[in-house]
Structures are given as structure tokens and as C-alpha cells.
Amino acid sequence: MSAPYCLAIADSAGHPVGGKAEGLRRLLDLGLPSSPAFALVGADTELSDAEFAEVLRHYEALGGGAVAVRSSALGEDSEDASFAGQYETVLNVAGADALRAAIGQCLTSARNARSAAYREARGEATDVAMTVVIQRMVDAFAAGVLFTVDPVSGRRDRLVIDAVRGLGE
């Protein structure tokens, strides 16, 4: 395995970044707005001081302050599976110590009992590659999910939006 590295979401095409990061890049490719973000690729355990220094450089390029630290596993979302809620996202993370801890939570969530049981029930490998997305927080009025296939009926000619006030925690 190669050493962990960071890259801007806009530059992530062709890299193994997982579902959330890929979705963010596609939004940017379509010219749609998204808060600035970068991906930490290839980390599977606690980062060394040198690796974390690279993360901090990218974090500071975002302007520091509050960020969302989001898991983005390879194969987490597909036609056959949705890992929604299986992996960790930590919101309103500010400062180096909190950022390091939040990255650790996301990486650890790749091996938690809940996600391992889901993968095992699906007959998938118990090991998963996890990318971590660090994205500038926005002061959201509402948060939600857009389903491009109706999750109840399976109809593909219907979009379903599920939204709540606030950050959607």
C-alpha cells in the first residue's frame, strides 16, 4: 500500500476516493456549487506526524475553522448496496487536535461491527479502503438526501428528497 496523500476533490478523477468524494467531484464537474474540500486517500490507521502535517496544510488552505470530516469508502454506494449510516461523519470539527481525532473516527468506522456485519451479510470483503473527505462546513438551513431511484417502489422515473431542518445529524 502506498503512503496516504491529500488531493483537492476537483483533482480526484482516477484516484480511489470512494462514493462521497466521487459524488462531490461530479457536482464540481457539472459546474454545481459545493463547499471546498479535499480528500485524504490511502490511510487505514493513525497518521504519522509527517502525514498529518500534509493534512494540516490542506486544512489551512481551506481557511481553517469548522469542517465536516466524512468517510468515503470504496464501493459504499452502488446499484446493489447503500452503506448509508454505516460509516462516520463528524461535523463542526475545528483545530488540529479535533481534526486528527475526527479522521481517526472515520478510519476506524471502516472496521466497526456495524459496517463489518453489513458487508458480511452481503458476502463482501471485510476489509474496505476508506478515504476521508475534509470539507468546509456551511451554515445549513436544511440538509437532506436526493434519491435518484424511489427507495420504496424502485421506480427510476421518480426522484425522492428527504430533508430536515439544520445539519441533518
CSV table of N, CA, C and O in Angstrom, one decimal, residues 39-156:
chain,number,residue,atom,x,y,z
A,39,ALA,N,-9.5,15.4,-0.2
A,39,ALA,CA,-9.6,14.0,0.2
A,39,ALA,C,-8.2,13.5,0.8
A,39,ALA,O,-7.2,13.8,0.2
A,40,LEU,N,-8.3,12.7,1.8
A,40,LEU,CA,-7.2,12.0,2.4
A,40,LEU,C,-7.3,10.6,1.9
A,40,LEU,O,-8.3,9.9,2.3
A,41,VAL,N,-6.4,10.1,1.0
A,41,VAL,CA,-6.5,8.9,0.3
A,41,VAL,C,-5.5,7.9,0.8
A,41,VAL,O,-4.3,8.3,1.0
A,42,GLY,N,-5.8,6.7,1.1
A,42,GLY,CA,-4.8,5.6,1.4
A,42,GLY,C,-4.5,5.5,2.8
A,42,GLY,O,-3.5,4.7,3.2
A,43,ALA,N,-5.1,6.2,3.7
A,43,ALA,CA,-4.8,6.0,5.2
A,43,ALA,C,-5.7,4.9,5.7
A,43,ALA,O,-6.9,4.8,5.4
A,44,ASP,N,-5.2,4.0,6.6
A,44,ASP,CA,-6.0,3.0,7.2
A,44,ASP,C,-5.8,2.9,8.7
A,44,ASP,O,-6.5,2.1,9.3
A,45,THR,N,-4.8,3.6,9.2
A,45,THR,CA,-4.6,3.6,10.6
A,45,THR,C,-4.3,5.1,11.0
A,45,THR,O,-4.4,6.0,10.2
A,46,GLU,N,-3.8,5.2,12.2
A,46,GLU,CA,-3.4,6.6,12.7
A,46,GLU,C,-2.3,7.1,11.8
A,46,GLU,O,-1.4,6.4,11.4
A,47,LEU,N,-2.4,8.4,11.5
A,47,LEU,CA,-1.5,9.1,10.6
A,47,LEU,C,-0.2,9.4,11.4
A,47,LEU,O,-0.2,9.8,12.6
A,48,SER,N,0.9,9.3,10.7
A,48,SER,CA,2.2,9.8,11.3
A,48,SER,C,2.2,11.3,11.4
A,48,SER,O,1.3,11.9,10.8
A,49,ASP,N,3.1,11.9,12.1
A,49,ASP,CA,3.2,13.3,12.2
A,49,ASP,C,3.4,14.0,10.9
A,49,ASP,O,2.8,15.0,10.6
A,50,ALA,N,4.2,13.4,10.0
A,50,ALA,CA,4.5,13.9,8.7
A,50,ALA,C,3.3,13.9,7.8
A,50,ALA,O,3.0,14.8,7.1
A,51,GLU,N,2.5,12.7,7.9
A,51,GLU,CA,1.3,12.6,7.1
A,51,GLU,C,0.3,13.6,7.6
A,51,GLU,O,-0.4,14.2,6.8
A,52,PHE,N,0.2,13.8,8.9
A,52,PHE,CA,-0.8,14.7,9.4
A,52,PHE,C,-0.4,16.2,9.1
A,52,PHE,O,-1.3,17.0,8.9
A,53,ALA,N,0.8,16.5,9.0
A,53,ALA,CA,1.3,17.8,8.6
A,53,ALA,C,0.8,18.1,7.2
A,53,ALA,O,0.4,19.3,6.9
A,54,GLU,N,0.8,17.1,6.3
A,54,GLU,CA,0.2,17.4,5.0
A,54,GLU,C,-1.3,17.6,5.0
A,54,GLU,O,-1.8,18.5,4.3
A,55,VAL,N,-2.0,16.9,5.9
A,55,VAL,CA,-3.4,17.2,6.1
A,55,VAL,C,-3.7,18.6,6.6
A,55,VAL,O,-4.5,19.3,6.1
A,56,LEU,N,-2.8,19.0,7.6
A,56,LEU,CA,-3.0,20.4,8.1
A,56,LEU,C,-2.7,21.4,7.0
A,56,LEU,O,-3.4,22.5,7.0
A,57,ARG,N,-1.8,21.2,6.1
A,57,ARG,CA,-1.5,22.1,5.1
A,57,ARG,C,-2.7,22.3,4.2
A,57,ARG,O,-3.1,23.4,3.9
A,58,HIS,N,-3.4,21.2,3.9
A,58,HIS,CA,-4.6,21.3,3.1
A,58,HIS,C,-5.8,21.9,3.9
A,58,HIS,O,-6.6,22.7,3.3
A,59,TYR,N,-5.9,21.6,5.1
A,59,TYR,CA,-6.9,22.2,6.0
A,59,TYR,C,-6.7,23.7,6.1
A,59,TYR,O,-7.7,24.4,6.0
A,60,GLU,N,-5.5,24.1,6.3
A,60,GLU,CA,-5.3,25.6,6.3
A,60,GLU,C,-5.6,26.3,5.0
A,60,GLU,O,-6.0,27.4,4.9
A,61,ALA,N,-5.4,25.5,3.9
A,61,ALA,CA,-5.7,26.1,2.6
A,61,ALA,C,-7.2,26.3,2.4
A,61,ALA,O,-7.6,27.2,1.6
A,62,LEU,N,-8.0,25.5,3.2
A,62,LEU,CA,-9.5,25.7,3.2
A,62,LEU,C,-9.8,26.9,4.0
A,62,LEU,O,-11.0,27.3,4.0
A,63,GLY,N,-8.9,27.4,4.8
A,63,GLY,CA,-9.1,28.6,5.7
A,63,GLY,C,-9.2,28.2,7.1
A,63,GLY,O,-9.5,29.0,8.0
A,64,GLY,N,-8.9,26.9,7.5
A,64,GLY,CA,-9.0,26.5,8.9
A,64,GLY,C,-10.5,26.6,9.3
A,64,GLY,O,-11.4,26.5,8.4
A,65,GLY,N,-10.8,26.7,10.6
A,65,GLY,CA,-12.1,26.8,11.0
A,65,GLY,C,-12.9,25.5,10.9
A,65,GLY,O,-12.3,24.4,10.8
A,66,ALA,N,-14.2,25.6,11.0
A,66,ALA,CA,-15.1,24.4,11.1
A,66,ALA,C,-15.1,23.6,9.7
A,66,ALA,O,-15.4,24.2,8.7
A,67,VAL,N,-15.0,22.3,9.8
A,67,VAL,CA,-15.1,21.4,8.7
A,67,VAL,C,-15.9,20.2,9.0
A,67,VAL,O,-16.1,19.9,10.2
A,68,ALA,N,-16.4,19.6,8.0
A,68,ALA,CA,-17.0,18.2,8.1
A,68,ALA,C,-16.0,17.2,7.7
A,68,ALA,O,-15.3,17.4,6.7
A,69,VAL,N,-15.8,16.2,8.6
A,69,VAL,CA,-14.9,15.1,8.3
A,69,VAL,C,-15.7,13.9,8.0
A,69,VAL,O,-16.4,13.4,8.8
A,70,ARG,N,-15.7,13.5,6.7
A,70,ARG,CA,-16.6,12.5,6.2
A,70,ARG,C,-15.9,11.2,5.6
A,70,ARG,O,-14.9,11.3,4.9
A,71,SER,N,-16.4,10.1,6.0
A,71,SER,CA,-15.9,8.8,5.4
A,71,SER,C,-16.4,8.7,4.0
A,71,SER,O,-17.4,9.2,3.6
A,72,SER,N,-15.5,8.1,3.1
A,72,SER,CA,-15.9,7.9,1.7
A,72,SER,C,-15.2,6.6,1.3
A,72,SER,O,-14.2,6.6,0.7
A,73,ALA,N,-15.9,5.5,1.6
A,73,ALA,CA,-15.3,4.2,1.3
A,73,ALA,C,-15.5,3.8,-0.1
A,73,ALA,O,-16.5,4.1,-0.8
A,74,LEU,N,-14.6,3.0,-0.6
A,74,LEU,CA,-14.7,2.4,-2.0
A,74,LEU,C,-15.9,1.5,-2.0
A,74,LEU,O,-16.0,0.6,-1.1
A,75,GLY,N,-16.7,1.5,-3.0
A,75,GLY,CA,-17.9,0.6,-3.1
A,75,GLY,C,-19.0,0.8,-2.1
A,75,GLY,O,-19.9,0.0,-2.0
A,76,GLU,N,-19.0,2.0,-1.4
A,76,GLU,CA,-20.1,2.2,-0.4
A,76,GLU,C,-21.5,2.4,-1.0
A,76,GLU,O,-22.4,2.1,-0.3
A,77,ASP,N,-21.5,2.9,-2.2
A,77,ASP,CA,-22.8,3.1,-2.8
A,77,ASP,C,-22.8,2.6,-4.2
A,77,ASP,O,-21.9,2.9,-5.0
A,78,SER,N,-23.8,1.8,-4.6
A,78,SER,CA,-23.8,1.2,-5.9
A,78,SER,C,-25.3,0.8,-6.2
A,78,SER,O,-26.2,1.1,-5.4
A,79,GLU,N,-25.5,0.2,-7.4
A,79,GLU,CA,-26.9,-0.2,-7.7
A,79,GLU,C,-27.3,-1.3,-6.7
A,79,GLU,O,-28.5,-1.4,-6.5
A,80,ASP,N,-26.4,-2.0,-6.1
A,80,ASP,CA,-26.7,-3.2,-5.3
A,80,ASP,C,-26.6,-2.9,-3.8
A,80,ASP,O,-27.1,-3.7,-3.0
A,81,ALA,N,-26.0,-1.8,-3.4
A,81,ALA,CA,-25.8,-1.6,-2.0
A,81,ALA,C,-25.8,-0.1,-1.6
A,81,ALA,O,-25.4,0.7,-2.4
A,82,SER,N,-26.2,0.2,-0.4
A,82,SER,CA,-26.0,1.5,0.1
A,82,SER,C,-25.6,1.4,1.6
A,82,SER,O,-26.2,0.8,2.4
A,83,PHE,N,-24.4,2.0,1.8
A,83,PHE,CA,-23.8,1.9,3.2
A,83,PHE,C,-24.2,3.1,4.0
A,83,PHE,O,-23.6,3.4,5.0
A,84,ALA,N,-25.3,3.8,3.6
A,84,ALA,CA,-25.7,5.0,4.4
A,84,ALA,C,-25.8,4.7,5.9
A,84,ALA,O,-26.4,3.7,6.3
A,85,GLY,N,-25.1,5.5,6.7
A,85,GLY,CA,-25.2,5.4,8.1
A,85,GLY,C,-24.2,4.3,8.7
A,85,GLY,O,-24.1,4.2,9.9
A,86,GLN,N,-23.5,3.6,7.8
A,86,GLN,CA,-22.5,2.6,8.3
A,86,GLN,C,-21.2,3.2,8.7
A,86,GLN,O,-20.6,2.7,9.6
A,87,TYR,N,-20.8,4.3,8.1
A,87,TYR,CA,-19.5,4.9,8.4
A,87,TYR,C,-19.7,6.3,9.0
A,87,TYR,O,-20.8,6.9,8.9
A,88,GLU,N,-18.7,6.8,9.6
A,88,GLU,CA,-18.8,8.0,10.4
A,88,GLU,C,-18.6,9.3,9.6
A,88,GLU,O,-17.8,9.4,8.6
A,89,THR,N,-19.3,10.3,10.0
A,89,THR,CA,-19.1,11.7,9.6
A,89,THR,C,-19.1,12.5,10.9
A,89,THR,O,-19.9,12.3,11.8
A,90,VAL,N,-18.2,13.4,11.0
A,90,VAL,CA,-18.0,14.3,12.2
A,90,VAL,C,-18.2,15.7,11.8
A,90,VAL,O,-17.4,16.2,10.9
A,91,LEU,N,-19.1,16.4,12.3
A,91,LEU,CA,-19.4,17.8,11.9
A,91,LEU,C,-18.8,18.8,12.8
A,91,LEU,O,-18.6,18.5,14.0
A,92,ASN,N,-18.6,20.0,12.3
A,92,ASN,CA,-18.1,21.2,13.1
A,92,ASN,C,-16.8,20.9,13.8
A,92,ASN,O,-16.6,21.2,14.9
A,93,VAL,N,-15.9,20.3,13.0
A,93,VAL,CA,-14.6,20.0,13.6
A,93,VAL,C,-13.7,21.2,13.3
A,93,VAL,O,-13.6,21.7,12.2
A,94,ALA,N,-13.1,21.7,14.4
A,94,ALA,CA,-12.2,22.9,14.3
A,94,ALA,C,-10.9,22.7,15.1
A,94,ALA,O,-10.9,22.2,16.2
A,95,GLY,N,-9.8,22.9,14.4
A,95,GLY,CA,-8.5,22.8,15.1
A,95,GLY,C,-7.8,21.5,14.8
A,95,GLY,O,-8.4,20.5,14.5
A,96,ALA,N,-6.5,21.5,15.0
A,96,ALA,CA,-5.7,20.4,14.7
A,96,ALA,C,-6.0,19.1,15.5
A,96,ALA,O,-6.1,18.0,14.9
A,97,ASP,N,-6.1,19.2,16.8
A,97,ASP,CA,-6.4,18.1,17.6
A,97,ASP,C,-7.8,17.4,17.3
A,97,ASP,O,-7.9,16.2,17.1
A,98,ALA,N,-8.8,18.3,17.1
A,98,ALA,CA,-10.1,17.8,16.8
A,98,ALA,C,-10.1,17.1,15.4
A,98,ALA,O,-10.8,16.1,15.2
A,99,LEU,N,-9.4,17.7,14.5
A,99,LEU,CA,-9.3,17.2,13.1
A,99,LEU,C,-8.6,15.8,13.1
A,99,LEU,O,-9.1,14.9,12.5
A,100,ARG,N,-7.6,15.7,13.8
A,100,ARG,CA,-6.9,14.4,13.9
A,100,ARG,C,-7.8,13.3,14.5
A,100,ARG,O,-7.9,12.2,14.0
A,101,ALA,N,-8.5,13.7,15.6
A,101,ALA,CA,-9.4,12.7,16.2
A,101,ALA,C,-10.6,12.3,15.3
A,101,ALA,O,-11.0,11.2,15.2
A,102,ALA,N,-11.1,13.3,14.6
A,102,ALA,CA,-12.2,13.0,13.6
A,102,ALA,C,-11.8,12.1,12.5
A,102,ALA,O,-12.5,11.2,12.1
A,103,ILE,N,-10.6,12.4,12.0
A,103,ILE,CA,-10.1,11.5,10.9
A,103,ILE,C,-9.9,10.1,11.5
A,103,ILE,O,-10.3,9.1,10.8
A,104,GLY,N,-9.5,9.9,12.7
A,104,GLY,CA,-9.4,8.6,13.3
A,104,GLY,C,-10.7,7.9,13.4
A,104,GLY,O,-10.8,6.7,13.2
A,105,GLN,N,-11.7,8.7,13.8
A,105,GLN,CA,-13.1,8.1,13.9
A,105,GLN,C,-13.6,7.6,12.5
A,105,GLN,O,-14.1,6.5,12.5
A,106,CYS,N,-13.3,8.3,11.5
A,106,CYS,CA,-13.7,7.9,10.1
A,106,CYS,C,-13.0,6.6,9.7
A,106,CYS,O,-13.6,5.7,9.2
A,107,LEU,N,-11.7,6.6,9.9
A,107,LEU,CA,-10.9,5.5,9.5
A,107,LEU,C,-11.3,4.2,10.3
A,107,LEU,O,-11.4,3.1,9.8
A,108,THR,N,-11.5,4.4,11.6
A,108,THR,CA,-12.0,3.3,12.5
A,108,THR,C,-13.3,2.8,12.1
A,108,THR,O,-13.6,1.6,12.2
A,109,SER,N,-14.2,3.6,11.6
A,109,SER,CA,-15.6,3.2,11.2
A,109,SER,C,-15.5,2.2,10.1
A,109,SER,O,-16.5,1.5,9.9
A,110,ALA,N,-14.5,2.1,9.3
A,110,ALA,CA,-14.4,1.1,8.2
A,110,ALA,C,-14.3,-0.3,8.8
A,110,ALA,O,-14.6,-1.3,8.1
A,111,ARG,N,-13.9,-0.4,10.1
A,111,ARG,CA,-13.8,-1.7,10.7
A,111,ARG,C,-14.7,-1.9,11.9
A,111,ARG,O,-14.5,-2.8,12.7
A,112,ASN,N,-15.7,-1.0,12.0
A,112,ASN,CA,-16.6,-1.2,13.2
A,112,ASN,C,-17.6,-2.4,13.0
A,112,ASN,O,-17.7,-2.9,11.9
A,113,ALA,N,-18.2,-2.9,14.0
A,113,ALA,CA,-19.0,-4.1,14.0
A,113,ALA,C,-20.2,-3.9,13.1
A,113,ALA,O,-20.6,-4.8,12.3
A,114,ARG,N,-20.8,-2.7,13.1
A,114,ARG,CA,-22.0,-2.5,12.2
A,114,ARG,C,-21.6,-2.6,10.7
A,114,ARG,O,-22.3,-3.3,10.0
A,115,SER,N,-20.6,-1.9,10.3
A,115,SER,CA,-20.2,-2.0,8.9
A,115,SER,C,-19.7,-3.4,8.5
A,115,SER,O,-20.0,-3.8,7.4
A,116,ALA,N,-19.0,-4.0,9.4
A,116,ALA,CA,-18.5,-5.3,9.1
A,116,ALA,C,-19.6,-6.3,8.9
A,116,ALA,O,-19.6,-7.2,8.0
A,117,ALA,N,-20.6,-6.2,9.8
A,117,ALA,CA,-21.8,-7.1,9.7
A,117,ALA,C,-22.6,-6.9,8.4
A,117,ALA,O,-23.0,-7.8,7.8
A,118,TYR,N,-22.7,-5.6,8.0
A,118,TYR,CA,-23.4,-5.3,6.8
A,118,TYR,C,-22.6,-5.9,5.6
A,118,TYR,O,-23.2,-6.5,4.7
A,119,ARG,N,-21.3,-5.7,5.5
A,119,ARG,CA,-20.5,-6.3,4.4
A,119,ARG,C,-20.6,-7.8,4.4
A,119,ARG,O,-20.7,-8.4,3.4
A,120,GLU,N,-20.5,-8.4,5.6
A,120,GLU,CA,-20.5,-9.9,5.7
A,120,GLU,C,-21.9,-10.4,5.2
A,120,GLU,O,-21.9,-11.4,4.5
A,121,ALA,N,-22.9,-9.8,5.6
A,121,ALA,CA,-24.3,-10.2,5.2
A,121,ALA,C,-24.4,-10.1,3.7
A,121,ALA,O,-25.2,-10.9,3.1
A,122,ARG,N,-23.7,-9.2,3.1
A,122,ARG,CA,-23.8,-9.1,1.6
A,122,ARG,C,-22.7,-9.9,0.9
A,122,ARG,O,-22.6,-9.9,-0.3
A,123,GLY,N,-21.9,-10.7,1.7
A,123,GLY,CA,-20.9,-11.5,1.1
A,123,GLY,C,-19.7,-10.8,0.6
A,123,GLY,O,-19.0,-11.2,-0.3
A,124,GLU,N,-19.5,-9.6,1.1
A,124,GLU,CA,-18.4,-8.7,0.6
A,124,GLU,C,-17.2,-8.9,1.6
A,124,GLU,O,-17.3,-9.3,2.7
A,125,ALA,N,-16.0,-8.5,1.1
A,125,ALA,CA,-14.8,-8.5,1.9
A,125,ALA,C,-15.0,-7.7,3.1
A,125,ALA,O,-15.7,-6.7,3.2
A,126,THR,N,-14.4,-8.2,4.2
A,126,THR,CA,-14.5,-7.5,5.5
A,126,THR,C,-13.5,-6.3,5.5
A,126,THR,O,-13.7,-5.4,6.3
A,127,ASP,N,-12.5,-6.2,4.7
A,127,ASP,CA,-11.6,-5.1,4.6
A,127,ASP,C,-12.1,-4.1,3.6
A,127,ASP,O,-12.5,-4.5,2.5
A,128,VAL,N,-12.0,-2.8,3.9
A,128,VAL,CA,-12.5,-1.8,2.9
A,128,VAL,C,-11.5,-0.7,2.9
A,128,VAL,O,-11.0,-0.3,4.0
A,129,ALA,N,-11.3,-0.1,1.8
A,129,ALA,CA,-10.4,1.1,1.7
A,129,ALA,C,-11.3,2.3,2.0
A,129,ALA,O,-12.3,2.5,1.4
A,130,MET,N,-10.8,3.1,2.9
A,130,MET,CA,-11.5,4.3,3.3
A,130,MET,C,-10.8,5.6,3.0
A,130,MET,O,-9.6,5.7,3.3
A,131,THR,N,-11.4,6.4,2.2
A,131,THR,CA,-10.9,7.8,2.0
A,131,THR,C,-11.6,8.7,3.0
A,131,THR,O,-12.8,8.4,3.4
A,132,VAL,N,-11.0,9.8,3.4
A,132,VAL,CA,-11.6,10.7,4.3
A,132,VAL,C,-11.7,12.0,3.6
A,132,VAL,O,-10.7,12.5,3.1
A,133,VAL,N,-12.9,12.6,3.5
A,133,VAL,CA,-13.1,13.9,2.9
A,133,VAL,C,-13.2,14.9,4.0
A,133,VAL,O,-13.9,14.8,5.0
A,134,ILE,N,-12.4,16.0,3.8
A,134,ILE,CA,-12.5,17.2,4.8
A,134,ILE,C,-13.0,18.3,4.0
A,134,ILE,O,-12.5,18.7,3.0
A,135,GLN,N,-14.2,18.8,4.4
A,135,GLN,CA,-15.0,19.8,3.6
A,135,GLN,C,-15.4,20.9,4.5
A,135,GLN,O,-15.9,20.8,5.6
A,136,ARG,N,-15.2,22.2,4.0
A,136,ARG,CA,-15.7,23.4,4.7
A,136,ARG,C,-17.1,23.2,5.1
A,136,ARG,O,-18.0,22.8,4.3
A,137,MET,N,-17.4,23.5,6.4
A,137,MET,CA,-18.8,23.5,6.9
A,137,MET,C,-19.6,24.7,6.3
A,137,MET,O,-19.0,25.7,6.1
A,138,VAL,N,-20.8,24.5,6.1
A,138,VAL,CA,-21.7,25.5,5.7
A,138,VAL,C,-22.8,25.7,6.8
A,138,VAL,O,-23.1,24.7,7.5
A,139,ASP,N,-23.3,26.9,7.0
A,139,ASP,CA,-24.4,27.1,7.9
A,139,ASP,C,-25.7,26.7,7.2
A,139,ASP,O,-26.3,27.6,6.6
A,140,ALA,N,-26.0,25.5,7.3
A,140,ALA,CA,-27.2,24.9,6.5
A,140,ALA,C,-28.5,25.3,7.2
A,140,ALA,O,-28.7,25.1,8.4
A,141,PHE,N,-29.5,25.7,6.4
A,141,PHE,CA,-30.8,25.8,6.8
A,141,PHE,C,-31.5,24.5,6.9
A,141,PHE,O,-32.3,24.2,7.7
A,142,ALA,N,-31.1,23.6,5.9
A,142,ALA,CA,-31.7,22.3,5.8
A,142,ALA,C,-30.7,21.3,5.2
A,142,ALA,O,-29.7,21.7,4.6
A,143,ALA,N,-30.8,20.0,5.5
A,143,ALA,CA,-30.0,19.0,5.0
A,143,ALA,C,-30.8,17.9,4.5
A,143,ALA,O,-31.9,17.6,5.0
A,144,GLY,N,-30.3,17.1,3.5
A,144,GLY,CA,-31.1,16.0,3.0
A,144,GLY,C,-30.4,15.1,2.1
A,144,GLY,O,-29.2,15.3,1.8
A,145,VAL,N,-31.2,14.2,1.5
A,145,VAL,CA,-30.7,13.2,0.6
A,145,VAL,C,-31.6,13.3,-0.6
A,145,VAL,O,-32.9,13.3,-0.5
A,146,LEU,N,-31.1,13.2,-1.8
A,146,LEU,CA,-31.8,13.0,-3.0
A,146,LEU,C,-31.7,11.6,-3.5
A,146,LEU,O,-30.5,11.2,-3.8
A,147,PHE,N,-32.7,10.9,-3.6
A,147,PHE,CA,-32.7,9.5,-4.1
A,147,PHE,C,-33.1,9.6,-5.6
A,147,PHE,O,-34.1,10.1,-6.0
A,148,THR,N,-32.2,9.1,-6.5
A,148,THR,CA,-32.5,9.1,-7.9
A,148,THR,C,-33.3,7.9,-8.3
A,148,THR,O,-33.7,7.8,-9.5
A,149,VAL,N,-33.5,7.0,-7.4
A,149,VAL,CA,-34.5,5.9,-7.6
A,149,VAL,C,-35.3,5.9,-6.3
A,149,VAL,O,-34.8,6.0,-5.2
A,150,ASP,N,-36.6,5.8,-6.5
A,150,ASP,CA,-37.6,5.7,-5.4
A,150,ASP,C,-37.2,4.6,-4.5
A,150,ASP,O,-37.2,3.4,-4.9
A,151,PRO,N,-36.8,4.8,-3.2
A,151,PRO,CA,-36.3,3.7,-2.4
A,151,PRO,C,-37.4,2.7,-1.9
A,151,PRO,O,-37.1,1.6,-1.5
A,152,VAL,N,-38.6,3.1,-2.1
A,152,VAL,CA,-39.7,2.2,-1.7
A,152,VAL,C,-40.2,1.4,-2.9
A,152,VAL,O,-40.3,0.2,-2.8
A,153,SER,N,-40.5,2.0,-4.0
A,153,SER,CA,-41.0,1.3,-5.1
A,153,SER,C,-40.0,0.8,-6.1
A,153,SER,O,-40.2,-0.1,-6.9
A,154,GLY,N,-38.8,1.4,-6.1
A,154,GLY,CA,-37.7,1.1,-7.0
A,154,GLY,C,-37.9,1.8,-8.4
A,154,GLY,O,-37.2,1.5,-9.3
A,155,ARG,N,-38.9,2.7,-8.5
A,155,ARG,CA,-39.1,3.4,-9.7
A,155,ARG,C,-38.0,4.3,-10.1
A,155,ARG,O,-37.5,5.0,-9.2
A,156,ARG,N,-37.6,4.3,-11.3
A,156,ARG,CA,-36.5,5.1,-11.8
A,156,ARG,C,-36.9,6.4,-12.5
A,156,ARG,O,-36.1,7.2,-12.9
